[in-house]
Short mmCIF file of C-alpha atoms and ligand atoms in Angstrom, two decimals:
data_model
loop_
_atom_site.label_atom_id
_atom_site.label_comp_id
_atom_site.label_asym_id
_atom_site.label_seq_id
_atom_site.Cartn_x
_atom_site.Cartn_y
_atom_site.Cartn_z
CA MET A 1 -0.17 0.22 -0.02
CA ILE A 2 0.92 3.67 -1.18
CA LEU A 3 0.89 5.90 2.41
CA HIS A 4 -0.33 9.37 2.51
CA THR A 5 2.57 10.36 3.22
CA GLU A 6 5.05 8.96 -0.12
CA TYR A 7 2.92 11.10 -2.00
CA GLN A 8 3.86 14.17 0.60
CA GLU A 9 7.13 13.05 -0.33
CA ARG A 10 7.11 12.74 -4.52
CA ARG A 11 4.93 16.54 -4.25
CA GLU A 12 8.33 17.39 -1.78
CA GLN A 13 10.70 17.00 -4.27
CA LEU A 14 8.89 18.02 -7.15
CA MET A 15 8.30 21.59 -5.28
CA ALA A 16 12.13 21.19 -4.35
CA LYS A 17 12.30 20.64 -8.21
CA ILE A 18 10.20 23.76 -9.13
CA GLY A 19 11.77 26.38 -7.08
CA SER A 20 8.98 29.50 -7.93
CA GLY A 21 7.90 27.93 -10.69
CA THR A 22 3.64 26.29 -10.30
CA ALA A 23 3.21 22.65 -11.83
CA ILE A 24 -0.96 21.97 -12.93
CA PHE A 25 -1.89 18.50 -13.68
CA LYS A 26 -4.72 17.49 -14.12
CA SER A 27 -6.66 14.14 -14.34
CA ALA A 28 -8.22 11.45 -16.65
CA PRO A 29 -11.01 12.74 -18.05
CA VAL A 30 -14.20 9.17 -17.91
CA ALA A 31 -14.37 8.01 -21.60
CA VAL A 32 -17.16 6.54 -23.75
CA MET A 33 -17.34 3.66 -24.55
CA HIS A 34 -19.77 4.35 -27.25
CA ASN A 35 -22.91 7.03 -26.58
CA ASP A 36 -23.44 7.36 -23.12
CA VAL A 37 -22.14 4.14 -21.17
CA GLU A 38 -18.28 4.91 -19.97
CA TYR A 39 -14.79 2.88 -19.49
CA ALA A 40 -14.46 2.27 -15.99
CA PHE A 41 -12.18 5.30 -14.84
CA ARG A 42 -8.59 4.95 -14.40
CA GLN A 43 -6.43 7.30 -13.43
CA ASP A 44 -3.95 9.62 -15.50
CA SER A 45 -0.32 8.01 -13.82
CA ASP A 46 1.06 11.46 -13.58
CA PHE A 47 -1.59 13.21 -11.68
CA PHE A 48 -2.29 9.55 -9.03
CA TYR A 49 1.28 9.31 -8.60
CA LEU A 50 0.79 12.97 -7.26
CA THR A 51 -2.13 13.34 -5.19
CA GLY A 52 -3.34 9.59 -5.10
CA PHE A 53 -6.77 10.74 -5.88
CA ASN A 54 -8.47 8.35 -7.86
CA GLU A 55 -11.00 10.77 -9.45
CA PRO A 56 -12.22 12.23 -12.93
CA GLU A 57 -12.76 16.53 -13.25
CA ALA A 58 -9.90 17.26 -10.39
CA VAL A 59 -6.75 19.67 -10.63
CA ALA A 60 -3.94 19.52 -8.96
CA VAL A 61 -1.99 22.76 -8.52
CA LEU A 62 2.13 22.64 -6.75
CA ALA A 63 3.27 26.32 -5.76
CA PRO A 64 5.72 26.02 -3.85
CA HIS A 65 6.53 29.25 -3.89
CA HIS A 66 2.84 30.05 -1.93
CA GLU A 67 2.40 31.72 1.82
CA GLU A 68 -0.33 30.41 2.23
CA HIS A 69 -1.24 27.21 -0.04
CA ARG A 70 1.15 25.11 -1.60
CA PHE A 71 -0.82 21.79 -2.44
CA ILE A 72 -3.99 22.99 -3.66
CA LEU A 73 -6.94 20.27 -5.19
CA PHE A 74 -9.69 21.53 -6.96
CA VAL A 75 -12.63 17.86 -7.38
CA GLN A 76 -15.79 17.52 -7.76
CA PRO A 77 -18.27 18.74 -5.44
CA LYS A 78 -20.24 16.40 -3.29
CA GLU A 79 -23.41 16.22 -4.37
CA ARG A 80 -26.41 13.83 -3.63
CA GLU A 81 -28.23 13.56 -6.67
CA LYS A 82 -24.88 13.23 -9.28
CA GLU A 83 -23.31 10.46 -6.89
CA VAL A 84 -26.07 8.13 -6.90
CA TRP A 85 -26.07 7.82 -10.87
CA THR A 86 -21.75 7.96 -11.09
CA GLY A 87 -20.47 6.81 -7.38
CA TYR A 88 -18.78 8.75 -4.76
CA ARG A 89 -17.19 11.28 -4.24
CA THR A 90 -14.75 12.71 -1.69
CA GLY A 91 -16.05 16.17 -1.99
CA VAL A 92 -14.25 19.77 -1.38
CA GLU A 93 -13.59 19.36 2.33
CA ALA A 94 -12.52 15.71 2.79
CA ALA A 95 -9.59 16.56 -0.05
CA LYS A 96 -8.02 18.60 2.32
CA GLU A 97 -8.73 16.45 5.42
CA LYS A 98 -7.74 12.15 3.43
CA PHE A 99 -4.79 13.95 0.92
CA GLY A 100 -3.38 16.58 2.19
CA ALA A 101 -4.41 19.79 -0.36
CA ASP A 102 -3.71 22.65 2.11
CA GLU A 103 -6.54 24.09 -0.01
CA ALA A 104 -9.56 23.08 -1.86
CA TYR A 105 -12.00 23.65 -4.20
CA PRO A 106 -14.98 22.75 -6.03
CA ILE A 107 -14.29 22.44 -9.38
CA ALA A 108 -16.45 25.39 -11.65
CA GLU A 109 -13.93 28.12 -9.07
CA LEU A 110 -11.12 26.91 -11.20
CA ASP A 111 -11.14 29.88 -13.71
CA GLU A 112 -11.99 32.39 -10.49
CA LYS A 113 -8.84 30.85 -7.86
CA LEU A 114 -6.35 29.21 -10.33
CA PRO A 115 -4.42 33.24 -11.26
CA GLN A 116 -3.45 33.61 -7.74
CA TYR A 117 -1.06 30.44 -7.38
CA LEU A 118 0.31 31.84 -11.43
CA GLU A 119 0.19 35.53 -10.25
CA LYS A 120 4.03 34.80 -8.69
CA ALA A 121 5.86 32.34 -10.49
CA ASP A 122 8.22 32.84 -13.14
CA ARG A 123 7.37 30.09 -15.03
CA ILE A 124 4.19 27.02 -15.59
CA TYR A 125 4.91 23.58 -15.00
CA TYR A 126 2.51 21.67 -17.67
CA HIS A 127 2.03 19.23 -20.11
CA LEU A 128 0.83 20.24 -23.22
CA GLY A 129 0.56 16.80 -24.52
CA ARG A 130 -2.38 15.61 -22.91
CA ASP A 131 -5.61 17.67 -23.67
CA ARG A 132 -5.73 20.49 -25.67
CA LYS A 133 -9.30 21.36 -24.38
CA PHE A 134 -7.47 21.93 -20.75
CA ASN A 135 -4.41 23.07 -22.48
CA ASP A 136 -6.35 26.10 -23.79
CA THR A 137 -8.00 27.29 -20.46
CA ILE A 138 -4.07 27.56 -18.95
CA LEU A 139 -3.14 29.43 -22.29
CA ASP A 140 -5.44 31.74 -21.56
CA HIS A 141 -4.48 32.06 -18.33
CA TRP A 142 -1.40 32.42 -18.89
CA GLN A 143 -1.98 35.30 -21.85
CA ARG A 144 -4.07 37.37 -19.45
CA LEU A 145 -1.00 37.11 -16.47
CA MET A 146 0.85 38.54 -19.35
CA ARG A 147 -1.04 41.19 -20.18
CA THR A 148 -1.28 42.04 -17.01
CA TYR A 149 2.70 41.41 -16.04
CA SER A 150 3.27 44.97 -16.43
CA LYS A 151 1.33 46.22 -13.66
CA ARG A 152 2.25 43.37 -11.08
CA GLY A 153 5.97 43.16 -12.23
CA THR A 154 5.28 39.07 -11.52
CA GLY A 155 4.07 36.56 -13.80
CA PRO A 156 4.85 33.28 -15.53
CA PHE A 157 7.28 34.22 -19.34
CA ALA A 158 7.09 30.77 -19.60
CA ILE A 159 5.44 26.76 -20.22
CA GLU A 160 7.43 24.07 -19.42
CA SER A 161 6.63 20.68 -19.31
CA THR A 162 7.13 18.62 -16.02
CA ASN A 163 7.53 15.09 -17.54
CA PRO A 164 11.75 14.97 -17.50
CA ILE A 165 11.61 15.90 -13.62
CA LEU A 166 7.94 14.45 -12.99
CA HIS A 167 8.68 10.95 -15.14
CA ALA A 168 12.45 10.62 -13.88
CA MET A 169 11.12 10.34 -10.23
CA ARG A 170 8.52 7.35 -11.40
CA GLN A 171 10.97 5.56 -13.26
CA VAL A 172 12.36 4.46 -10.10
CA LYS A 173 9.80 2.22 -8.45
CA SER A 174 10.08 3.01 -4.38
CA ALA A 175 9.15 0.32 -1.71
CA ALA A 176 6.18 0.30 -2.09
CA GLU A 177 5.91 -0.13 -5.54
CA LEU A 178 7.36 -2.46 -5.20
CA GLU A 179 5.54 -4.22 -3.63
CA MET A 180 2.26 -3.34 -5.82
CA MET A 181 4.29 -4.45 -8.87
CA ARG A 182 5.28 -8.00 -6.70
CA LYS A 183 1.67 -8.64 -5.85
CA ALA A 184 0.62 -7.98 -9.87
CA VAL A 185 3.21 -10.09 -10.93
CA ALA A 186 2.21 -12.51 -8.43
CA ILE A 187 -1.18 -12.97 -9.77
CA SER A 188 -0.14 -12.81 -12.57
CA VAL A 189 2.22 -15.12 -12.30
CA GLU A 190 -0.98 -17.79 -10.90
CA ALA A 191 -2.71 -16.91 -13.80
CA HIS A 192 0.11 -18.13 -16.76
CA ASN A 193 0.83 -21.00 -15.08
CA HIS A 194 -2.52 -21.89 -14.62
CA ALA A 195 -3.51 -20.89 -18.45
CA ARG A 196 -0.05 -23.87 -19.27
CA ASP A 197 -2.35 -26.62 -17.55
CA PHE A 198 -5.22 -25.80 -18.94
CA ALA A 199 -4.67 -24.81 -22.32
CA GLN A 200 -4.85 -28.09 -24.96
CA PRO A 201 -6.20 -28.23 -29.01
CA GLY A 202 -9.77 -28.04 -29.44
CA ARG A 203 -9.88 -25.40 -26.91
CA TYR A 204 -10.69 -22.02 -28.15
CA GLU A 205 -8.38 -18.99 -27.36
CA TYR A 206 -10.59 -16.82 -25.80
CA GLU A 207 -11.50 -19.57 -22.76
CA VAL A 208 -8.37 -19.49 -21.95
CA GLN A 209 -7.85 -15.42 -21.91
CA ALA A 210 -11.35 -16.43 -19.72
CA GLU A 211 -9.05 -18.53 -17.25
CA ILE A 212 -5.95 -15.50 -16.95
CA GLU A 213 -8.64 -12.76 -16.74
CA HIS A 214 -11.20 -14.64 -14.07
CA ILE A 215 -7.40 -15.16 -12.18
CA PHE A 216 -6.72 -11.58 -11.92
CA ARG A 217 -10.18 -10.46 -10.54
CA LEU A 218 -10.61 -13.01 -8.16
CA ARG A 219 -7.27 -11.82 -6.43
CA GLY A 220 -8.50 -8.46 -6.09
CA ALA A 221 -6.71 -7.18 -9.25
CA LEU A 222 -8.62 -4.42 -11.31
CA GLY A 223 -8.19 -6.08 -14.32
CA PRO A 224 -6.03 -6.76 -17.12
CA ALA A 225 -3.24 -4.50 -18.09
CA TYR A 226 -3.31 -3.95 -21.00
CA PRO A 227 -5.92 -6.08 -23.86
CA SER A 228 -5.00 -10.24 -23.37
CA ILE A 229 -2.84 -11.44 -26.62
CA VAL A 230 -4.13 -15.35 -26.25
CA ALA A 231 -2.70 -16.40 -30.03
CA SER A 232 -1.94 -19.54 -31.40
CA GLY A 233 -1.11 -20.67 -34.24
CA ALA A 234 0.03 -17.67 -37.00
CA ASN A 235 -1.67 -15.79 -34.99
CA SER A 236 1.21 -15.73 -32.87
CA CYS A 237 2.77 -13.56 -35.88
CA VAL A 238 1.02 -9.91 -35.21
CA LEU A 239 2.15 -9.06 -32.34
CA HIS A 240 -1.29 -7.07 -30.75
CA TYR A 241 -3.76 -10.17 -32.01
CA ILE A 242 -6.46 -9.18 -29.13
CA GLU A 243 -9.53 -11.24 -30.88
CA ASN A 244 -8.78 -14.49 -29.57
CA ASP A 245 -11.35 -16.38 -31.22
CA ARG A 246 -10.03 -19.70 -33.16
CA GLN A 247 -9.67 -23.07 -31.86
CA MET A 248 -6.55 -25.05 -30.44
CA GLN A 249 -5.23 -26.99 -32.60
CA ASP A 250 -2.46 -29.62 -31.58
CA ASN A 251 1.23 -28.88 -32.96
CA ASP A 252 0.31 -24.92 -32.47
CA LEU A 253 2.43 -22.75 -30.41
CA LEU A 254 0.28 -20.93 -28.04
CA LEU A 255 1.57 -16.82 -27.11
CA ILE A 256 0.15 -15.35 -24.41
CA ASP A 257 0.78 -11.85 -23.28
CA ALA A 258 -0.82 -11.23 -19.58
CA GLY A 259 -0.67 -9.22 -17.09
CA CYS A 260 -2.89 -7.70 -14.55
CA ALA A 261 -2.72 -3.72 -13.43
CA TYR A 262 -2.87 -4.66 -9.65
CA GLY A 263 -4.03 -1.05 -7.80
CA TYR A 264 -2.46 0.87 -10.81
CA TYR A 265 0.18 -1.01 -11.42
CA ASN A 266 0.99 -3.66 -13.78
CA ALA A 267 2.71 -6.82 -14.54
CA ASP A 268 3.71 -7.75 -18.38
CA ILE A 269 4.65 -11.15 -19.22
CA THR A 270 4.66 -13.59 -22.26
CA ARG A 271 5.33 -17.10 -23.02
CA THR A 272 5.13 -19.23 -26.02
CA PHE A 273 4.51 -23.26 -25.46
CA PRO A 274 2.55 -25.84 -28.04
CA VAL A 275 -0.16 -26.51 -27.21
CA GLY A 276 -0.14 -30.65 -27.06
CA ASN A 277 2.40 -32.07 -25.27
CA LYS A 278 5.56 -31.40 -27.25
CA PHE A 279 7.32 -28.36 -29.63
CA THR A 280 7.80 -29.97 -33.48
CA PRO A 281 11.54 -29.53 -34.30
CA GLU A 282 11.76 -26.65 -35.63
CA GLN A 283 9.09 -24.90 -33.17
CA LYS A 284 11.95 -25.43 -30.56
CA ILE A 285 14.68 -24.83 -32.49
CA LEU A 286 13.17 -21.03 -32.70
CA TYR A 287 11.92 -21.63 -29.77
CA GLU A 288 15.86 -22.29 -27.79
CA LEU A 289 16.86 -19.18 -29.83
CA VAL A 290 14.79 -16.91 -28.41
CA LEU A 291 15.50 -18.37 -24.73
CA ARG A 292 18.85 -17.95 -25.62
CA ALA A 293 18.29 -14.42 -26.76
CA GLN A 294 16.29 -13.78 -23.19
CA GLN A 295 18.49 -14.68 -20.56
CA ASP A 296 21.88 -13.10 -22.05
CA ALA A 297 19.52 -10.07 -22.67
CA ILE A 298 18.72 -10.20 -18.97
CA ALA A 299 22.05 -10.93 -18.30
CA GLN A 300 22.63 -7.75 -19.90
CA ILE A 301 20.77 -5.27 -17.36
CA GLN A 302 23.04 -4.04 -14.71
CA PRO A 303 23.35 -0.47 -12.97
CA GLY A 304 25.57 0.60 -14.49
CA ASN A 305 24.89 -0.47 -18.25
CA PRO A 306 23.17 1.60 -20.58
CA TYR A 307 19.52 0.87 -21.57
CA ASN A 308 19.98 -0.08 -24.97
CA GLN A 309 23.00 -2.75 -23.94
CA PHE A 310 20.59 -5.19 -23.84
CA HIS A 311 18.27 -4.56 -26.67
CA ASP A 312 22.23 -4.79 -28.80
CA THR A 313 22.82 -8.27 -27.58
CA ALA A 314 19.53 -9.74 -27.59
CA VAL A 315 19.39 -8.74 -31.51
CA ARG A 316 23.32 -10.44 -32.33
CA VAL A 317 21.93 -13.72 -30.46
CA LEU A 318 18.72 -13.79 -32.63
CA VAL A 319 20.57 -12.84 -35.45
CA GLU A 320 23.05 -14.85 -35.12
CA GLY A 321 20.67 -18.10 -34.25
CA LEU A 322 19.29 -17.27 -37.88
CA MET A 323 21.77 -16.99 -39.87
CA ASP A 324 23.29 -19.96 -38.90
CA LEU A 325 19.83 -21.19 -40.09
CA GLY A 326 20.09 -20.11 -43.42
CA LEU A 327 17.21 -16.86 -42.92
CA LEU A 328 19.72 -14.49 -43.34
CA ALA A 329 22.76 -14.31 -44.64
CA GLY A 330 26.26 -11.93 -45.34
CA ASP A 331 27.96 -10.09 -43.16
CA ILE A 332 26.20 -10.05 -39.64
CA GLU A 333 27.14 -6.20 -39.11
CA GLU A 334 25.79 -5.21 -41.82
CA ILE A 335 22.89 -7.13 -41.42
CA ILE A 336 22.41 -5.79 -37.87
CA LYS A 337 23.45 -2.31 -38.89
CA GLU A 338 21.29 -2.57 -41.65
CA GLU A 339 17.96 -3.73 -39.50
CA LYS A 340 17.86 -7.05 -41.59
CA TYR A 341 16.71 -9.20 -39.34
CA LYS A 342 13.44 -6.31 -39.58
CA PRO A 343 10.95 -9.04 -40.87
CA PHE A 344 11.88 -11.28 -37.86
CA TYR A 345 12.09 -9.30 -35.32
CA MET A 346 10.28 -5.40 -35.62
CA HIS A 347 9.48 -4.29 -32.01
CA ARG A 348 12.46 -3.11 -29.65
CA THR A 349 13.42 -5.74 -27.04
CA GLY A 350 11.94 -4.23 -23.26
CA HIS A 351 10.44 -0.47 -22.22
CA TRP A 352 9.79 0.95 -18.43
CA LEU A 353 7.41 -0.65 -16.35
CA GLY A 354 5.41 1.25 -13.92
CA LEU A 355 1.89 2.97 -13.58
CA ASP A 356 1.74 2.37 -17.02
CA VAL A 357 2.99 -0.79 -19.17
CA HIS A 358 4.76 1.32 -21.37
CA ASP A 359 6.05 3.08 -18.52
CA ALA A 360 6.80 7.19 -17.99
CA GLY A 361 11.15 7.97 -18.33
CA ALA A 362 13.62 8.94 -21.05
CA TYR A 363 15.03 6.44 -22.61
CA LYS A 364 17.70 8.48 -23.88
CA HIS A 365 19.14 12.07 -23.19
CA GLY A 366 20.28 13.43 -25.91
CA GLU A 367 22.62 11.09 -27.58
CA ASN A 368 23.28 9.59 -24.69
CA TRP A 369 21.90 5.97 -23.55
CA GLN A 370 19.37 6.09 -20.23
CA ILE A 371 21.78 4.29 -17.44
CA LEU A 372 20.54 1.71 -15.69
CA GLN A 373 20.14 2.49 -11.94
CA PRO A 374 18.59 -0.24 -8.95
CA GLY A 375 14.54 1.08 -8.84
CA HIS A 376 14.18 0.34 -12.13
CA VAL A 377 12.38 -1.90 -13.45
CA VAL A 378 12.21 -3.33 -17.23
CA THR A 379 10.48 -5.97 -19.57
CA VAL A 380 12.94 -8.39 -21.25
CA GLU A 381 11.24 -9.68 -24.23
CA PRO A 382 12.80 -10.75 -27.74
CA GLY A 383 10.66 -13.16 -30.06
CA LEU A 384 10.74 -14.16 -33.57
CA TYR A 385 7.92 -14.02 -35.59
CA ILE A 386 8.54 -15.80 -39.25
CA GLY A 387 4.68 -15.33 -40.61
CA MET A 388 3.03 -17.08 -43.13
CA ASP A 389 3.59 -13.58 -46.17
CA THR A 390 6.36 -12.47 -44.21
CA GLU A 391 9.04 -11.63 -47.26
CA PRO A 392 12.76 -11.70 -46.58
CA VAL A 393 14.66 -8.24 -47.09
CA GLU A 394 16.35 -7.86 -50.59
CA GLY A 395 19.22 -9.74 -51.84
CA GLN A 396 18.16 -12.53 -48.57
CA PRO A 397 17.36 -15.82 -48.87
CA ALA A 398 13.94 -17.21 -49.45
CA ILE A 399 11.72 -18.35 -46.78
CA ASP A 400 11.43 -22.11 -46.22
CA GLU A 401 8.42 -23.54 -45.80
CA CYS A 402 9.33 -25.80 -42.74
CA TRP A 403 9.55 -21.82 -41.05
CA ARG A 404 6.47 -20.50 -41.58
CA GLY A 405 3.69 -19.54 -38.71
CA ILE A 406 6.02 -19.35 -35.94
CA GLY A 407 5.26 -17.04 -33.24
CA ILE A 408 7.34 -16.82 -29.92
CA ARG A 409 8.39 -14.06 -27.28
CA ILE A 410 9.56 -14.62 -24.03
CA GLU A 411 8.68 -11.93 -21.86
CA ASP A 412 9.98 -10.82 -18.23
CA ASP A 413 9.77 -8.47 -15.77
CA VAL A 414 13.01 -7.34 -14.99
CA LEU A 415 13.70 -5.05 -11.54
CA VAL A 416 17.45 -3.13 -11.67
CA THR A 417 19.23 -3.86 -7.99
CA ALA A 418 22.07 -2.40 -6.74
CA GLU A 419 24.00 -6.15 -6.95
CA GLY A 420 22.39 -6.53 -10.77
CA HIS A 421 19.07 -7.48 -11.21
CA GLU A 422 15.75 -9.65 -10.44
CA VAL A 423 13.76 -11.06 -12.00
CA MET A 424 10.26 -10.16 -10.31
CA THR A 425 8.08 -12.76 -13.18
CA GLU A 426 10.55 -15.59 -12.68
CA ALA A 427 8.16 -18.05 -11.17
CA VAL A 428 6.97 -18.42 -14.82
CA PRO A 429 9.01 -21.35 -16.22
CA LYS A 430 9.94 -21.44 -19.80
CA SER A 431 12.10 -24.11 -20.63
CA VAL A 432 12.39 -26.53 -23.11
CA GLU A 433 11.52 -29.50 -20.83
CA ASP A 434 8.69 -27.05 -18.65
CA MET A 435 7.20 -26.28 -22.05
CA GLU A 436 6.97 -29.89 -22.63
CA ARG A 437 4.22 -32.19 -20.95
N1 LIG B 1 2.20 -6.43 -23.51
C1 LIG B 1 2.55 -5.72 -24.43
C2 LIG B 1 3.77 -5.69 -24.12
O1 LIG B 1 4.54 -6.26 -23.66
O2 LIG B 1 3.91 -4.43 -24.32
MN1 MN B 2 4.33 -7.74 -23.33
MN1 MN B 3 5.77 -5.44 -22.91
#
């Protein structure tokens, strides 16, 4: 569980960085599924990270230089007639008591109350890349303050994104965050291990999906962290296959990419295994290659290593293997540099993981890759995909039919530690012996 004191510490840490600026964060909107039916509300991750407040139509303001109020919340007021329809609201009073705001107002008063927190700020910290309509609100305030600048002699002369500061914070997970992630991982591990026992020829992909998502909810997860991919046979070559409606056959591989969200923290796991008892010889050869690429890539997850190193390692292992199999030919350095392997491996080997599945945080600073440090969590997920219609790049060998229809990905969630790394998801087996039965 993440305590209120931790949210407060995060706000303090951010405020120390913005000095005499004012930072503004908007909650997520209510999203419509169709007509007037709404999706389950999902809070904006930046907003949640700083407030723990889980309602729409809210704005958080951090004004470290303000004399009285450093943390201000604008929220939906308590309104019984509305709450009867759309659920409980915290309301203005409790926003102060429960969420530690120095001051709180009804959201309808935003235009009236916001200027007092901007007038003395030297800049506005606000991310313009998310909500066009709210951008207009902020830009209107800014223009007005600029027009009246000479009267006061103070006011924000620039708008800057909060992302570099905030996302660098989000990138390093606290002990409490890791506890949430471990919970998401434990539930997802259980679901994967059950799915492997449950899958068999004759069953449909959606039956496996149902078993997985049943466990997610049964164990208290919010649900899937992303649409579950349950892809058998040649469907495994479609990276984001989510129809999940095919009947599985003997000799198919089944690729399952599924993870749950627990209290907004996500797990992201992929395993690929035979639906029947054994790999075919070609499936086994490619599986062992992807597994080797993944294990060698995981070995590169060490504090001090640049972020790209594990991807580069995976690519090299895969390319060497594909050359040995006659699926790629020529000079290895040229194949890698010119990305001639891309018909078989078209995505990167991982991403940051946390409050978002593809989590916040820079991968590069200018020309330099981010250096891994303790508290970072990444996925390591190499794959090979040889679809029925995959074409080699010009000048590369024709693809023998025996390889077609095979898609394999193996994905683990890996924490960078002071000593090296910890594979958080290692309780889902992945050796050839464990995948066969
Ligand atoms: N399941 C989404 C991903 O692996 O990035
Ligand atoms: Mn995944
Ligand atoms: Mn992933």
